[in-house]
Amino acid sequence: LPLTKRRRANQAGATSRSGGSTAAHSRLVREARQLLLKFTEQHKARFGELGELLSYAIAVHYMGAAQVGSKMALKTNSNMPVHGVDGLHVRANEDGTITFFVLESKIVPNATDASRDMIESIFEYQADRAKLLNELRLVNDMSNLDALEGAQRDEAKSYFDAYSNTGNYRKRRDIHLGSLVISEEAYKDKLAYDPNGDHDAHEKHLESLYKAKHQRFRDNLAHQAKARNVNLAKCEVFLIAVPDVNELKRAFAALNP
């Protein structure tokens, strides 16, 4: 939900008679849940909000980039997916530039399919100038930058406006941030229980199996990117392995009835 909405809820709680009313926050929780697609076995491939949530966490935690736009904020119907990138994040750099992260999340059982879908989405985005302009419009018109005030807001928005007299738009670096959630078979290769073994033996075993697959994944990704003329130097890709993608979706749906 937009930052301005959340700030208003915080203010309402702080200025309530008790000084800690959660009524406004409860309304936001209900609103957020109403935006989620209904999970069904027949259409579980459409249930992608979990990927958007993980992308958000990766962008904030690993990239240090704050969210300025969310795809879910544009939804008007809980049963209708919104097409487009999965999030827009920004990080200010010490050299006066900013890095603009365009998020792409894929929750697909097979790693090769997940990276291929991501590369295809990036290719379509880069080939369609209208899509790029639309994302920049969202940043200017419907983003969390509106939570800033006065000159600070104008300065932030100038990085996304080619007509700004500051020239700040030339100081923007655009990066595609891919978050690929896959089903990993290595989870099934379990060690026998050893009461005298190291406490992290199972974790290390899984890590060794998973690391051994990374070069193959990198080679597949490079091949797919070359075929679509996508420059991987402008991409950051995270591969998130879980035991079962579909079971993860079901568990997430159960937490958000």
Short mmCIF file of N, CA, C and O in Angstrom, two decimals, residues 28-119:
data_model
loop_
_atom_site.label_atom_id
_atom_site.label_comp_id
_atom_site.label_asym_id
_atom_site.label_seq_id
_atom_site.Cartn_x
_atom_site.Cartn_y
_atom_site.Cartn_z
N LEU A 28 -6.19 -1.06 6.83
CA LEU A 28 -5.18 -1.25 5.79
C LEU A 28 -4.87 -2.73 5.59
O LEU A 28 -4.65 -3.17 4.46
N VAL A 29 -4.85 -3.49 6.68
CA VAL A 29 -4.61 -4.93 6.57
C VAL A 29 -5.72 -5.58 5.75
O VAL A 29 -5.45 -6.40 4.86
N ARG A 30 -6.96 -5.21 6.03
CA ARG A 30 -8.08 -5.77 5.27
C ARG A 30 -7.99 -5.37 3.80
O ARG A 30 -8.23 -6.19 2.90
N GLU A 31 -7.61 -4.13 3.56
CA GLU A 31 -7.48 -3.66 2.17
C GLU A 31 -6.39 -4.42 1.43
O GLU A 31 -6.57 -4.82 0.27
N ALA A 32 -5.26 -4.65 2.11
CA ALA A 32 -4.16 -5.37 1.48
C ALA A 32 -4.57 -6.80 1.15
O ALA A 32 -4.26 -7.31 0.07
N ARG A 33 -5.28 -7.45 2.06
CA ARG A 33 -5.71 -8.83 1.80
C ARG A 33 -6.70 -8.90 0.66
O ARG A 33 -6.73 -9.88 -0.09
N GLN A 34 -7.52 -7.87 0.53
CA GLN A 34 -8.50 -7.88 -0.55
C GLN A 34 -7.85 -7.75 -1.92
O GLN A 34 -8.44 -8.09 -2.94
N LEU A 35 -6.61 -7.26 -1.95
CA LEU A 35 -5.90 -7.11 -3.22
C LEU A 35 -5.29 -8.43 -3.70
O LEU A 35 -4.94 -8.56 -4.87
N LEU A 36 -5.16 -9.39 -2.79
CA LEU A 36 -4.53 -10.65 -3.17
C LEU A 36 -5.43 -11.47 -4.08
O LEU A 36 -6.64 -11.53 -3.88
N LEU A 37 -4.82 -12.11 -5.06
CA LEU A 37 -5.57 -13.05 -5.89
C LEU A 37 -6.03 -14.22 -5.04
O LEU A 37 -5.36 -14.62 -4.10
N LYS A 38 -7.17 -14.76 -5.37
CA LYS A 38 -7.65 -15.95 -4.70
C LYS A 38 -6.88 -17.16 -5.24
O LYS A 38 -6.82 -17.38 -6.45
N PHE A 39 -6.30 -17.92 -4.34
CA PHE A 39 -5.51 -19.08 -4.76
C PHE A 39 -6.42 -20.24 -5.13
O PHE A 39 -7.32 -20.61 -4.38
N THR A 40 -6.21 -20.79 -6.32
CA THR A 40 -6.93 -21.98 -6.74
C THR A 40 -5.92 -22.94 -7.38
O THR A 40 -4.94 -22.51 -7.99
N GLU A 41 -6.17 -24.23 -7.23
CA GLU A 41 -5.28 -25.22 -7.81
C GLU A 41 -5.25 -25.10 -9.34
O GLU A 41 -4.22 -25.31 -9.97
N GLN A 42 -6.40 -24.74 -9.92
CA GLN A 42 -6.49 -24.65 -11.37
C GLN A 42 -5.68 -23.48 -11.93
O GLN A 42 -5.19 -23.53 -13.05
N HIS A 43 -5.55 -22.41 -11.14
CA HIS A 43 -4.86 -21.22 -11.64
C HIS A 43 -3.75 -20.79 -10.69
O HIS A 43 -3.50 -19.60 -10.50
N LYS A 44 -3.05 -21.75 -10.11
CA LYS A 44 -2.01 -21.40 -9.14
C LYS A 44 -0.84 -20.66 -9.78
O LYS A 44 -0.11 -19.93 -9.09
N ALA A 45 -0.66 -20.81 -11.09
CA ALA A 45 0.43 -20.10 -11.76
C ALA A 45 0.21 -18.59 -11.74
O ALA A 45 1.15 -17.82 -11.85
N ARG A 46 -1.05 -18.17 -11.59
CA ARG A 46 -1.35 -16.74 -11.57
C ARG A 46 -1.09 -16.12 -10.20
O ARG A 46 -1.07 -14.91 -10.07
N PHE A 47 -0.93 -16.97 -9.18
CA PHE A 47 -0.81 -16.48 -7.81
C PHE A 47 0.62 -16.03 -7.59
O PHE A 47 1.46 -16.77 -7.09
N GLY A 48 0.91 -14.78 -7.97
CA GLY A 48 2.29 -14.32 -7.97
C GLY A 48 2.64 -13.28 -6.94
O GLY A 48 3.78 -12.80 -6.91
N GLU A 49 1.70 -12.91 -6.05
CA GLU A 49 2.00 -11.85 -5.09
C GLU A 49 3.15 -12.21 -4.16
O GLU A 49 3.88 -11.34 -3.71
N LEU A 50 3.30 -13.50 -3.87
CA LEU A 50 4.40 -13.93 -3.02
C LEU A 50 5.73 -13.54 -3.65
O LEU A 50 6.67 -13.11 -2.95
N GLY A 51 5.83 -13.68 -4.97
CA GLY A 51 7.05 -13.28 -5.66
C GLY A 51 7.31 -11.80 -5.53
O GLY A 51 8.46 -11.36 -5.35
N GLU A 52 6.25 -10.99 -5.59
CA GLU A 52 6.40 -9.55 -5.44
C GLU A 52 6.88 -9.21 -4.03
O GLU A 52 7.71 -8.31 -3.84
N LEU A 53 6.35 -9.93 -3.04
CA LEU A 53 6.76 -9.70 -1.66
C LEU A 53 8.23 -10.04 -1.46
O LEU A 53 8.99 -9.28 -0.83
N LEU A 54 8.67 -11.18 -2.01
CA LEU A 54 10.07 -11.57 -1.89
C LEU A 54 10.98 -10.59 -2.63
O LEU A 54 12.07 -10.26 -2.15
N SER A 55 10.54 -10.12 -3.80
CA SER A 55 11.31 -9.13 -4.55
C SER A 55 11.50 -7.86 -3.74
O SER A 55 12.58 -7.26 -3.72
N TYR A 56 10.42 -7.45 -3.08
CA TYR A 56 10.47 -6.26 -2.23
C TYR A 56 11.51 -6.44 -1.13
O TYR A 56 12.35 -5.56 -0.89
N ALA A 57 11.48 -7.60 -0.46
CA ALA A 57 12.41 -7.86 0.64
C ALA A 57 13.86 -7.87 0.14
O ALA A 57 14.76 -7.34 0.80
N ILE A 58 14.09 -8.47 -1.02
CA ILE A 58 15.44 -8.52 -1.58
C ILE A 58 15.94 -7.13 -1.94
O ILE A 58 17.09 -6.76 -1.66
N ALA A 59 15.08 -6.33 -2.58
CA ALA A 59 15.47 -4.98 -2.97
C ALA A 59 15.83 -4.13 -1.76
O ALA A 59 16.82 -3.38 -1.77
N VAL A 60 15.04 -4.26 -0.69
CA VAL A 60 15.28 -3.46 0.50
C VAL A 60 16.51 -3.97 1.27
O VAL A 60 17.40 -3.20 1.63
N HIS A 61 16.56 -5.29 1.49
CA HIS A 61 17.60 -5.85 2.36
C HIS A 61 18.97 -5.95 1.68
O HIS A 61 19.99 -5.57 2.26
N TYR A 62 18.99 -6.46 0.44
CA TYR A 62 20.28 -6.71 -0.22
C TYR A 62 20.74 -5.54 -1.10
O TYR A 62 21.94 -5.31 -1.24
N MET A 63 19.81 -4.81 -1.69
CA MET A 63 20.17 -3.71 -2.56
C MET A 63 20.13 -2.36 -1.83
O MET A 63 20.62 -1.36 -2.35
N GLY A 64 19.51 -2.32 -0.65
CA GLY A 64 19.39 -1.05 0.08
C GLY A 64 18.56 -0.04 -0.66
O GLY A 64 18.82 1.16 -0.60
N ALA A 65 17.55 -0.52 -1.38
CA ALA A 65 16.74 0.34 -2.25
C ALA A 65 15.31 0.44 -1.72
O ALA A 65 14.66 -0.57 -1.49
N ALA A 66 14.84 1.66 -1.55
CA ALA A 66 13.49 1.90 -1.04
C ALA A 66 12.47 1.79 -2.15
O ALA A 66 12.73 2.15 -3.31
N GLN A 67 11.29 1.32 -1.80
CA GLN A 67 10.23 1.18 -2.79
C GLN A 67 9.63 2.54 -3.14
O GLN A 67 9.32 3.34 -2.28
N VAL A 68 9.46 2.77 -4.44
CA VAL A 68 8.76 3.97 -4.89
C VAL A 68 7.48 3.61 -5.64
O VAL A 68 6.65 4.48 -5.88
N GLY A 69 7.33 2.35 -6.03
CA GLY A 69 6.11 1.95 -6.74
C GLY A 69 5.88 0.47 -6.62
O GLY A 69 6.82 -0.33 -6.69
N SER A 70 4.61 0.09 -6.43
CA SER A 70 4.24 -1.32 -6.30
C SER A 70 3.15 -1.66 -7.30
O SER A 70 2.21 -0.90 -7.49
N LYS A 71 3.28 -2.83 -7.93
CA LYS A 71 2.25 -3.25 -8.88
C LYS A 71 0.91 -3.45 -8.19
O LYS A 71 -0.15 -3.11 -8.73
N MET A 72 0.94 -3.98 -6.98
CA MET A 72 -0.30 -4.26 -6.27
C MET A 72 -1.08 -2.99 -5.95
O MET A 72 -2.29 -3.02 -5.79
N ALA A 73 -0.36 -1.87 -5.83
CA ALA A 73 -1.05 -0.61 -5.53
C ALA A 73 -1.96 -0.17 -6.66
O ALA A 73 -2.84 0.67 -6.48
N LEU A 74 -1.77 -0.75 -7.85
CA LEU A 74 -2.57 -0.37 -9.02
C LEU A 74 -3.80 -1.26 -9.18
O LEU A 74 -4.64 -1.00 -10.04
N LYS A 75 -3.93 -2.30 -8.35
CA LYS A 75 -5.01 -3.25 -8.54
C LYS A 75 -6.35 -2.66 -8.12
O LYS A 75 -6.46 -1.97 -7.12
N THR A 76 -7.36 -2.95 -8.92
CA THR A 76 -8.73 -2.54 -8.59
C THR A 76 -9.64 -3.75 -8.41
O THR A 76 -10.76 -3.62 -7.95
N ASN A 77 -9.13 -4.93 -8.76
CA ASN A 77 -9.93 -6.16 -8.68
C ASN A 77 -9.04 -7.27 -8.14
O ASN A 77 -8.00 -7.59 -8.72
N SER A 78 -9.44 -7.89 -7.03
CA SER A 78 -8.60 -8.91 -6.40
C SER A 78 -8.44 -10.16 -7.26
O SER A 78 -7.55 -10.96 -7.02
N ASN A 79 -9.31 -10.34 -8.24
CA ASN A 79 -9.22 -11.53 -9.09
C ASN A 79 -8.59 -11.25 -10.44
O ASN A 79 -8.61 -12.09 -11.33
N MET A 80 -8.04 -10.05 -10.59
CA MET A 80 -7.46 -9.68 -11.88
C MET A 80 -5.99 -9.30 -11.71
O MET A 80 -5.67 -8.33 -11.02
N PRO A 81 -5.05 -10.08 -12.29
CA PRO A 81 -3.64 -9.72 -12.20
C PRO A 81 -3.36 -8.41 -12.93
O PRO A 81 -4.07 -8.04 -13.86
N VAL A 82 -2.34 -7.70 -12.48
CA VAL A 82 -1.90 -6.48 -13.15
C VAL A 82 -0.63 -6.80 -13.92
O VAL A 82 0.32 -7.35 -13.36
N HIS A 83 -0.62 -6.47 -15.20
CA HIS A 83 0.55 -6.75 -16.02
C HIS A 83 1.56 -5.62 -15.89
O HIS A 83 1.20 -4.46 -15.73
N GLY A 84 2.83 -5.99 -15.96
CA GLY A 84 3.88 -4.99 -15.84
C GLY A 84 4.94 -5.47 -14.87
O GLY A 84 4.92 -6.62 -14.40
N VAL A 85 5.90 -4.61 -14.56
CA VAL A 85 6.97 -4.99 -13.65
C VAL A 85 6.40 -5.16 -12.24
O VAL A 85 5.31 -4.69 -11.93
N ASP A 86 7.17 -5.85 -11.39
CA ASP A 86 6.66 -6.23 -10.08
C ASP A 86 7.02 -5.25 -8.98
O ASP A 86 6.66 -5.47 -7.81
N GLY A 87 7.70 -4.21 -9.30
CA GLY A 87 8.02 -3.20 -8.30
C GLY A 87 9.06 -2.23 -8.82
O GLY A 87 9.81 -2.55 -9.76
N LEU A 88 9.10 -1.07 -8.23
CA LEU A 88 10.06 -0.03 -8.58
C LEU A 88 10.73 0.45 -7.31
O LEU A 88 10.06 0.88 -6.36
N HIS A 89 12.05 0.36 -7.27
CA HIS A 89 12.81 0.76 -6.08
C HIS A 89 13.94 1.69 -6.48
O HIS A 89 14.42 1.66 -7.62
N VAL A 90 14.39 2.50 -5.54
CA VAL A 90 15.44 3.48 -5.81
C VAL A 90 16.45 3.47 -4.67
O VAL A 90 16.09 3.38 -3.50
N ARG A 91 17.73 3.59 -5.04
CA ARG A 91 18.81 3.73 -4.06
C ARG A 91 19.65 4.94 -4.42
O ARG A 91 20.07 5.10 -5.56
N ALA A 92 19.88 5.80 -3.45
CA ALA A 92 20.76 6.95 -3.66
C ALA A 92 22.21 6.50 -3.46
O ALA A 92 22.53 5.81 -2.49
N ASN A 93 23.09 6.89 -4.38
CA ASN A 93 24.50 6.51 -4.31
C ASN A 93 25.36 7.69 -3.86
O ASN A 93 24.98 8.86 -4.02
N GLU A 94 26.52 7.37 -3.31
CA GLU A 94 27.38 8.41 -2.74
C GLU A 94 27.91 9.38 -3.79
O GLU A 94 28.27 10.51 -3.47
N ASP A 95 27.96 8.96 -5.05
CA ASP A 95 28.51 9.82 -6.10
C ASP A 95 27.47 10.77 -6.69
O ASP A 95 27.73 11.45 -7.69
N GLY A 96 26.28 10.83 -6.08
CA GLY A 96 25.25 11.75 -6.55
C GLY A 96 24.32 11.14 -7.58
O GLY A 96 23.36 11.78 -7.99
N THR A 97 24.57 9.90 -7.98
CA THR A 97 23.68 9.21 -8.90
C THR A 97 22.64 8.44 -8.08
O THR A 97 22.75 8.31 -6.86
N ILE A 98 21.65 7.91 -8.78
CA ILE A 98 20.71 6.99 -8.15
C ILE A 98 20.64 5.72 -9.01
O ILE A 98 20.90 5.76 -10.21
N THR A 99 20.32 4.62 -8.36
CA THR A 99 20.09 3.37 -9.08
C THR A 99 18.61 3.07 -9.01
O THR A 99 18.03 3.02 -7.92
N PHE A 100 18.02 2.91 -10.17
CA PHE A 100 16.58 2.66 -10.30
C PHE A 100 16.40 1.17 -10.60
O PHE A 100 16.82 0.69 -11.64
N PHE A 101 15.83 0.44 -9.65
CA PHE A 101 15.65 -1.00 -9.80
C PHE A 101 14.25 -1.32 -10.31
O PHE A 101 13.25 -0.90 -9.71
N VAL A 102 14.20 -2.04 -11.41
CA VAL A 102 12.94 -2.52 -11.98
C VAL A 102 12.83 -4.00 -11.62
O VAL A 102 13.64 -4.82 -12.06
N LEU A 103 11.85 -4.35 -10.79
CA LEU A 103 11.77 -5.69 -10.23
C LEU A 103 11.02 -6.66 -11.13
O LEU A 103 9.96 -6.33 -11.66
N GLU A 104 11.58 -7.85 -11.28
CA GLU A 104 10.94 -8.95 -12.01
C GLU A 104 10.98 -10.19 -11.14
O GLU A 104 12.05 -10.68 -10.80
N SER A 105 9.82 -10.68 -10.72
CA SER A 105 9.78 -11.89 -9.91
C SER A 105 9.13 -13.02 -10.69
O SER A 105 8.17 -12.80 -11.42
N LYS A 106 9.69 -14.21 -10.54
CA LYS A 106 9.13 -15.41 -11.17
C LYS A 106 9.11 -16.53 -10.14
O LYS A 106 10.11 -16.78 -9.47
N ILE A 107 7.96 -17.17 -9.99
CA ILE A 107 7.86 -18.34 -9.12
C ILE A 107 7.50 -19.52 -10.00
O ILE A 107 6.34 -19.75 -10.34
N VAL A 108 8.53 -20.25 -10.41
CA VAL A 108 8.39 -21.33 -11.39
C VAL A 108 9.20 -22.53 -10.90
O VAL A 108 10.34 -22.36 -10.43
N PRO A 109 8.65 -23.74 -10.96
CA PRO A 109 9.38 -24.90 -10.42
C PRO A 109 10.77 -25.10 -11.02
O PRO A 109 11.71 -25.42 -10.30
N ASN A 110 10.92 -24.90 -12.31
CA ASN A 110 12.18 -25.19 -12.99
C ASN A 110 13.03 -23.93 -13.13
O ASN A 110 12.54 -22.89 -13.60
N ALA A 111 14.31 -24.01 -12.75
CA ALA A 111 15.19 -22.85 -12.78
C ALA A 111 15.40 -22.31 -14.20
O ALA A 111 15.44 -21.10 -14.42
N THR A 112 15.55 -23.21 -15.17
CA THR A 112 15.75 -22.77 -16.56
C THR A 112 14.53 -22.02 -17.07
O THR A 112 14.66 -21.00 -17.75
N ASP A 113 13.35 -22.54 -16.76
CA ASP A 113 12.12 -21.86 -17.17
C ASP A 113 11.99 -20.50 -16.49
O ASP A 113 11.56 -19.53 -17.10
N ALA A 114 12.36 -20.44 -15.20
CA ALA A 114 12.25 -19.19 -14.45
C ALA A 114 13.15 -18.11 -15.06
O ALA A 114 12.71 -16.97 -15.25
N SER A 115 14.39 -18.46 -15.35
CA SER A 115 15.31 -17.46 -15.92
C SER A 115 14.89 -17.08 -17.34
O SER A 115 15.02 -15.92 -17.74
N ARG A 116 14.38 -18.05 -18.10
CA ARG A 116 13.91 -17.74 -19.46
C ARG A 116 12.73 -16.76 -19.41
O ARG A 116 12.69 -15.80 -20.19
N ASP A 117 11.79 -16.99 -18.49
CA ASP A 117 10.66 -16.08 -18.35
C ASP A 117 11.12 -14.69 -17.94
O ASP A 117 10.59 -13.68 -18.42
N MET A 118 12.11 -14.63 -17.05
CA MET A 118 12.63 -13.33 -16.62
C MET A 118 13.28 -12.59 -17.78
O MET A 118 13.03 -11.39 -17.99
N ILE A 119 14.13 -13.29 -18.54
CA ILE A 119 14.82 -12.66 -19.68
C ILE A 119 13.80 -12.17 -20.70
O ILE A 119 13.93 -11.07 -21.27
#
